[in-house]
GROMACS .gro file of C-alpha atoms in nm:
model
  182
    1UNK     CA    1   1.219  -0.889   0.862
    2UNK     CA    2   1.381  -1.139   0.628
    3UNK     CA    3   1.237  -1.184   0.304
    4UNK     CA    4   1.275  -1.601   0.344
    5UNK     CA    5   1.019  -1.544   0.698
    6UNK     CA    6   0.795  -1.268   0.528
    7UNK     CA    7   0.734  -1.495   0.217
    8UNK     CA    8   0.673  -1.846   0.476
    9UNK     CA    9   0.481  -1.604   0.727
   10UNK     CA   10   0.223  -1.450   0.497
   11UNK     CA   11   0.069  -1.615   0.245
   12UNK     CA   12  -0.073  -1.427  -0.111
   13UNK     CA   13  -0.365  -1.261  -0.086
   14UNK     CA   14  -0.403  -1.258  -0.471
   15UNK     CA   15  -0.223  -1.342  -0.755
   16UNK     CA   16  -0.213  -1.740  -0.697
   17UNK     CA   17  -0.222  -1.961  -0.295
   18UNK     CA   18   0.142  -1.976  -0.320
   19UNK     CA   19   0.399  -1.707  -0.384
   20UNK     CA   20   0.554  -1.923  -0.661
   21UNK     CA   21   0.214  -1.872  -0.840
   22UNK     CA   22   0.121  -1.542  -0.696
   23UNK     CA   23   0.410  -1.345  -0.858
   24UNK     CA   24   0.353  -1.498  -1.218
   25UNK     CA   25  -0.010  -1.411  -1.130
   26UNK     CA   26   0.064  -1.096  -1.049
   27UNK     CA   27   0.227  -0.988  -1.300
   28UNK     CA   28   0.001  -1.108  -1.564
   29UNK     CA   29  -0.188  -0.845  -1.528
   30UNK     CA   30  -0.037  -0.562  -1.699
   31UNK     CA   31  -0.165  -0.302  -1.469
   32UNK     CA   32   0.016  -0.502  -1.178
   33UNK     CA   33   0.370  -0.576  -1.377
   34UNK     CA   34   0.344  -0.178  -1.405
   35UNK     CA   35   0.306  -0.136  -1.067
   36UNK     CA   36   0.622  -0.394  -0.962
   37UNK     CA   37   0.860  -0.270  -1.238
   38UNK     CA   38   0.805   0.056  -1.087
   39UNK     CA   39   0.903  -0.087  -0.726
   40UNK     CA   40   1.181  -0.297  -0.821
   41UNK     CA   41   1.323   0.065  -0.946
   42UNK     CA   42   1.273   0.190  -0.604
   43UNK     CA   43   1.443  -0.067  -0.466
   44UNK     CA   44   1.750  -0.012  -0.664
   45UNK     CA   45   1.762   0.336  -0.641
   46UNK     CA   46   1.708   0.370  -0.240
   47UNK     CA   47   1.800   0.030  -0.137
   48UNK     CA   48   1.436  -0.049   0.007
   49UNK     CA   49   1.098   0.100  -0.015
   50UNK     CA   50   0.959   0.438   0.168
   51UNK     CA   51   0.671   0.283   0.325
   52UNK     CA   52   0.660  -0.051   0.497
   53UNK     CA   53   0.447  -0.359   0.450
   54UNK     CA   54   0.086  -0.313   0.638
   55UNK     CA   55   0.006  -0.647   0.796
   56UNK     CA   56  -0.196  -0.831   1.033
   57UNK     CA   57   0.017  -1.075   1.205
   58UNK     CA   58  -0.218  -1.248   1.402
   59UNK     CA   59  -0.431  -1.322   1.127
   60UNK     CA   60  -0.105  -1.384   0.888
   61UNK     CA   61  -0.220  -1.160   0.657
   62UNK     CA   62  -0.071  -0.899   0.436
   63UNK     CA   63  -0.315  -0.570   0.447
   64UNK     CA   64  -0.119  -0.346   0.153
   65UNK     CA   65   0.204  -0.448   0.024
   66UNK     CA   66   0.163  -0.751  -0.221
   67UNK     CA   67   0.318  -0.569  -0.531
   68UNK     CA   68   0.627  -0.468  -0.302
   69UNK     CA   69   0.697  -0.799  -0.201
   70UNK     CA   70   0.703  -0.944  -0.569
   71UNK     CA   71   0.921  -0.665  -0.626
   72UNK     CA   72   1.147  -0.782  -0.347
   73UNK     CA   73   1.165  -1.176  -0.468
   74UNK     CA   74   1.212  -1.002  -0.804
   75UNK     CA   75   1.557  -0.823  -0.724
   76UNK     CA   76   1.619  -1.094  -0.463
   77UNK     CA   77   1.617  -0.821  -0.196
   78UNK     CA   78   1.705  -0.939   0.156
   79UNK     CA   79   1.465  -0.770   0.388
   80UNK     CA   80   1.165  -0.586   0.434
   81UNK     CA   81   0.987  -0.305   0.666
   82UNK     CA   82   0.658  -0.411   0.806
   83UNK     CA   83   0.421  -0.288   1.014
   84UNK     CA   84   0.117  -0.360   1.193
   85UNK     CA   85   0.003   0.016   1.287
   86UNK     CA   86  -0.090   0.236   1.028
   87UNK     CA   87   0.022   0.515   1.210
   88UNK     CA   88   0.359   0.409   1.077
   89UNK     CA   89   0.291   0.495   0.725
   90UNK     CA   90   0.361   0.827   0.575
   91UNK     CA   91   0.078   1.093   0.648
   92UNK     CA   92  -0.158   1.103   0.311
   93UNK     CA   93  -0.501   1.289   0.305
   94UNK     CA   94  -0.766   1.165   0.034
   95UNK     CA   95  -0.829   1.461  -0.273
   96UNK     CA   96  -1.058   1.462  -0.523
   97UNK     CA   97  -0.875   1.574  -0.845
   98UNK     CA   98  -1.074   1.626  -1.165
   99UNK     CA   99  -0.998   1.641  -1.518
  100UNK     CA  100  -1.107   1.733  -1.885
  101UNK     CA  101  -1.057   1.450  -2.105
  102UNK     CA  102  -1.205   1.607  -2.449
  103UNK     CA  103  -1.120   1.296  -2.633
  104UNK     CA  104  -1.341   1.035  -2.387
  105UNK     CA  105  -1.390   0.740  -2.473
  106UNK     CA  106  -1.349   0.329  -2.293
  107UNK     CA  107  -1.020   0.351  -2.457
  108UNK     CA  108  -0.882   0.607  -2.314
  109UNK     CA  109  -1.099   0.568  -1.949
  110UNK     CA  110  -0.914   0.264  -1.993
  111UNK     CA  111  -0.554   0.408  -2.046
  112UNK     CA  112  -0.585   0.711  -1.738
  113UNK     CA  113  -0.708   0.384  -1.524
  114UNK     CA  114  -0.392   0.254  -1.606
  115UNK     CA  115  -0.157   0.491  -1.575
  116UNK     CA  116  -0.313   0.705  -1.254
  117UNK     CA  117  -0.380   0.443  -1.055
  118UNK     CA  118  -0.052   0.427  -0.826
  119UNK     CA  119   0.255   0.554  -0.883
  120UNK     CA  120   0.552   0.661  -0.666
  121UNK     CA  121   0.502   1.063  -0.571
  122UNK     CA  122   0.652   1.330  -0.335
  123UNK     CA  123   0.900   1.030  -0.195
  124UNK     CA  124   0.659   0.762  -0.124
  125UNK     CA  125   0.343   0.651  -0.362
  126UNK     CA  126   0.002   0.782  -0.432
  127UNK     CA  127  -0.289   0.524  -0.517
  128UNK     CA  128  -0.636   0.635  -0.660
  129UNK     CA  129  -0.906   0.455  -0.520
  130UNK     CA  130  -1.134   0.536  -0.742
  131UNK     CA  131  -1.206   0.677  -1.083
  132UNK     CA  132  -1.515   0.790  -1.234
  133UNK     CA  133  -1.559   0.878  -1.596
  134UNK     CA  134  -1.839   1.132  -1.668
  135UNK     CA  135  -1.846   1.327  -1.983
  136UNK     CA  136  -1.554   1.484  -2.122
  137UNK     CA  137  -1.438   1.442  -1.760
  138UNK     CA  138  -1.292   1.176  -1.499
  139UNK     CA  139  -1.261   1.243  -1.135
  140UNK     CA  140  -1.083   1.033  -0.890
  141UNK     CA  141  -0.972   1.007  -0.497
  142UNK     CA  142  -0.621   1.002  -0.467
  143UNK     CA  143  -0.390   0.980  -0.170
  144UNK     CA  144  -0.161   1.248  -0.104
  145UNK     CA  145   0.071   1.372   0.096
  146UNK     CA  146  -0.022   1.700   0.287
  147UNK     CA  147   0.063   2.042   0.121
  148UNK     CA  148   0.125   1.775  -0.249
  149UNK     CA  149  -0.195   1.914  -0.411
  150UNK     CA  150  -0.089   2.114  -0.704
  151UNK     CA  151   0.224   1.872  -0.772
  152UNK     CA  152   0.003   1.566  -0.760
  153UNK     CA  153  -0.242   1.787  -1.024
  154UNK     CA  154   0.076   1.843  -1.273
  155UNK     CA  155   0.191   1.480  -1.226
  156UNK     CA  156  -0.203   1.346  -1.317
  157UNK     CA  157  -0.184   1.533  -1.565
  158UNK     CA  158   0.160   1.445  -1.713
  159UNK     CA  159   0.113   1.139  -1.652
  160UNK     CA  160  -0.214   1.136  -1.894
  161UNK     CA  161  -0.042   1.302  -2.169
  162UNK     CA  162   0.253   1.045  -2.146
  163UNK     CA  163  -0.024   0.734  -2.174
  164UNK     CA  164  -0.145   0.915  -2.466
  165UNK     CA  165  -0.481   1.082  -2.323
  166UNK     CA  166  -0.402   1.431  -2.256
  167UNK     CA  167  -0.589   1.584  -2.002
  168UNK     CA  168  -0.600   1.935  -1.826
  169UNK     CA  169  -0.644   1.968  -1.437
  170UNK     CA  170  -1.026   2.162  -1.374
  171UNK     CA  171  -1.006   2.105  -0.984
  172UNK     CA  172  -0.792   1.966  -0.684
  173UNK     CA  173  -0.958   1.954  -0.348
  174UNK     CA  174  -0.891   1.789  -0.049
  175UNK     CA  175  -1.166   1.586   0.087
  176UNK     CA  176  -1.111   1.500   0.460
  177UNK     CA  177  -1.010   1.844   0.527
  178UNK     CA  178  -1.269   2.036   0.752
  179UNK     CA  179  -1.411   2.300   0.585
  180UNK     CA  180  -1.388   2.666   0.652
  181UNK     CA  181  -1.708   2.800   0.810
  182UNK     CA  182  -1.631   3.151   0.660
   0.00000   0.00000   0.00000
């Protein structure tokens, strides 16, 4: 769809009631600017993103995709993918990945909150939807995409160490996987 029809279809669902304030909005918040810097590199590198816009056009409402479309206006991209069935995005399963953080503390709960919460991965993205410090540990759910577990492990922990917190993996396990009876 055209950007012009997305952006006078759907209004913001954060970030400000218009998209001229949404965007600035959005990207006051550092976490978000992160998130849309990382986008607009997509965008450039493969021409558009891998997963489309999830909306609800009947209700003219954008379900996941905000940060991509300030990305779009951003790089004054021309179109974007959306759809209204989620069986159109990529195939993810939720894990539960924990880690040893032997330096805890708000400050650095703070940075890992930061810099795990979604980044691109294994072609598409990966979003934690939530993180829970405990001590000298934080786990998190993460989605991923099936058969990504260990690779999604090294990037959390890379990741970490590049924010400044470094961290070593103590489990990966899938969570809405049935489990063996044995």
């Amino acid at each position: 769809m055209p950007l012009s029809e997305v952006l006078a279809a759907f209004p913001p669902t954060f970030g400000g009631a218009t998209w001229k304030r949404a965007i600035p909005g959005i990207l006051a918040d550092p976490d978000s600017a992160q998130v849309v810097e990382l986008l607009r590199a997509e965008l450039v590198l493969h021409g558009g993103f891998t997963e489309p816009i999830l909306v609800d056009a009947r209700a003219r409402e954008i379900l996941d995709g905000m940060h991509r479309i300030a990305a779009a206006v951003l790089n004054e991209h021309d179109t974007l993918d959306l759809t209204e069935d989620e069986a159109d995005l990529p195939e993810k399963r939720l894990v539960l990945a924990t880690l040893a953080v032997p330096a805890m503390s708000s400050a650095a709960v703070d940075r890992l909150a930061r810099a795990l919460r979604s980044f691109p991965f294994a072609g598409g993205w990966t979003t934690c939807g939530m993180l829970f410090p405990g001590s000298d540990q934080v786990s998190g759910w993460w989605r991923c995409p099936p058969g990504q577990d260990t690779t999604l492990g090294a990037e959390l922990v890379a990741r970490a160490t590049r924010a400044g917190v470094p961290v070593s993996l103590i489990s990966i396990t899938g969570v809405d996987e049935p489990e063996n009876p044995e």
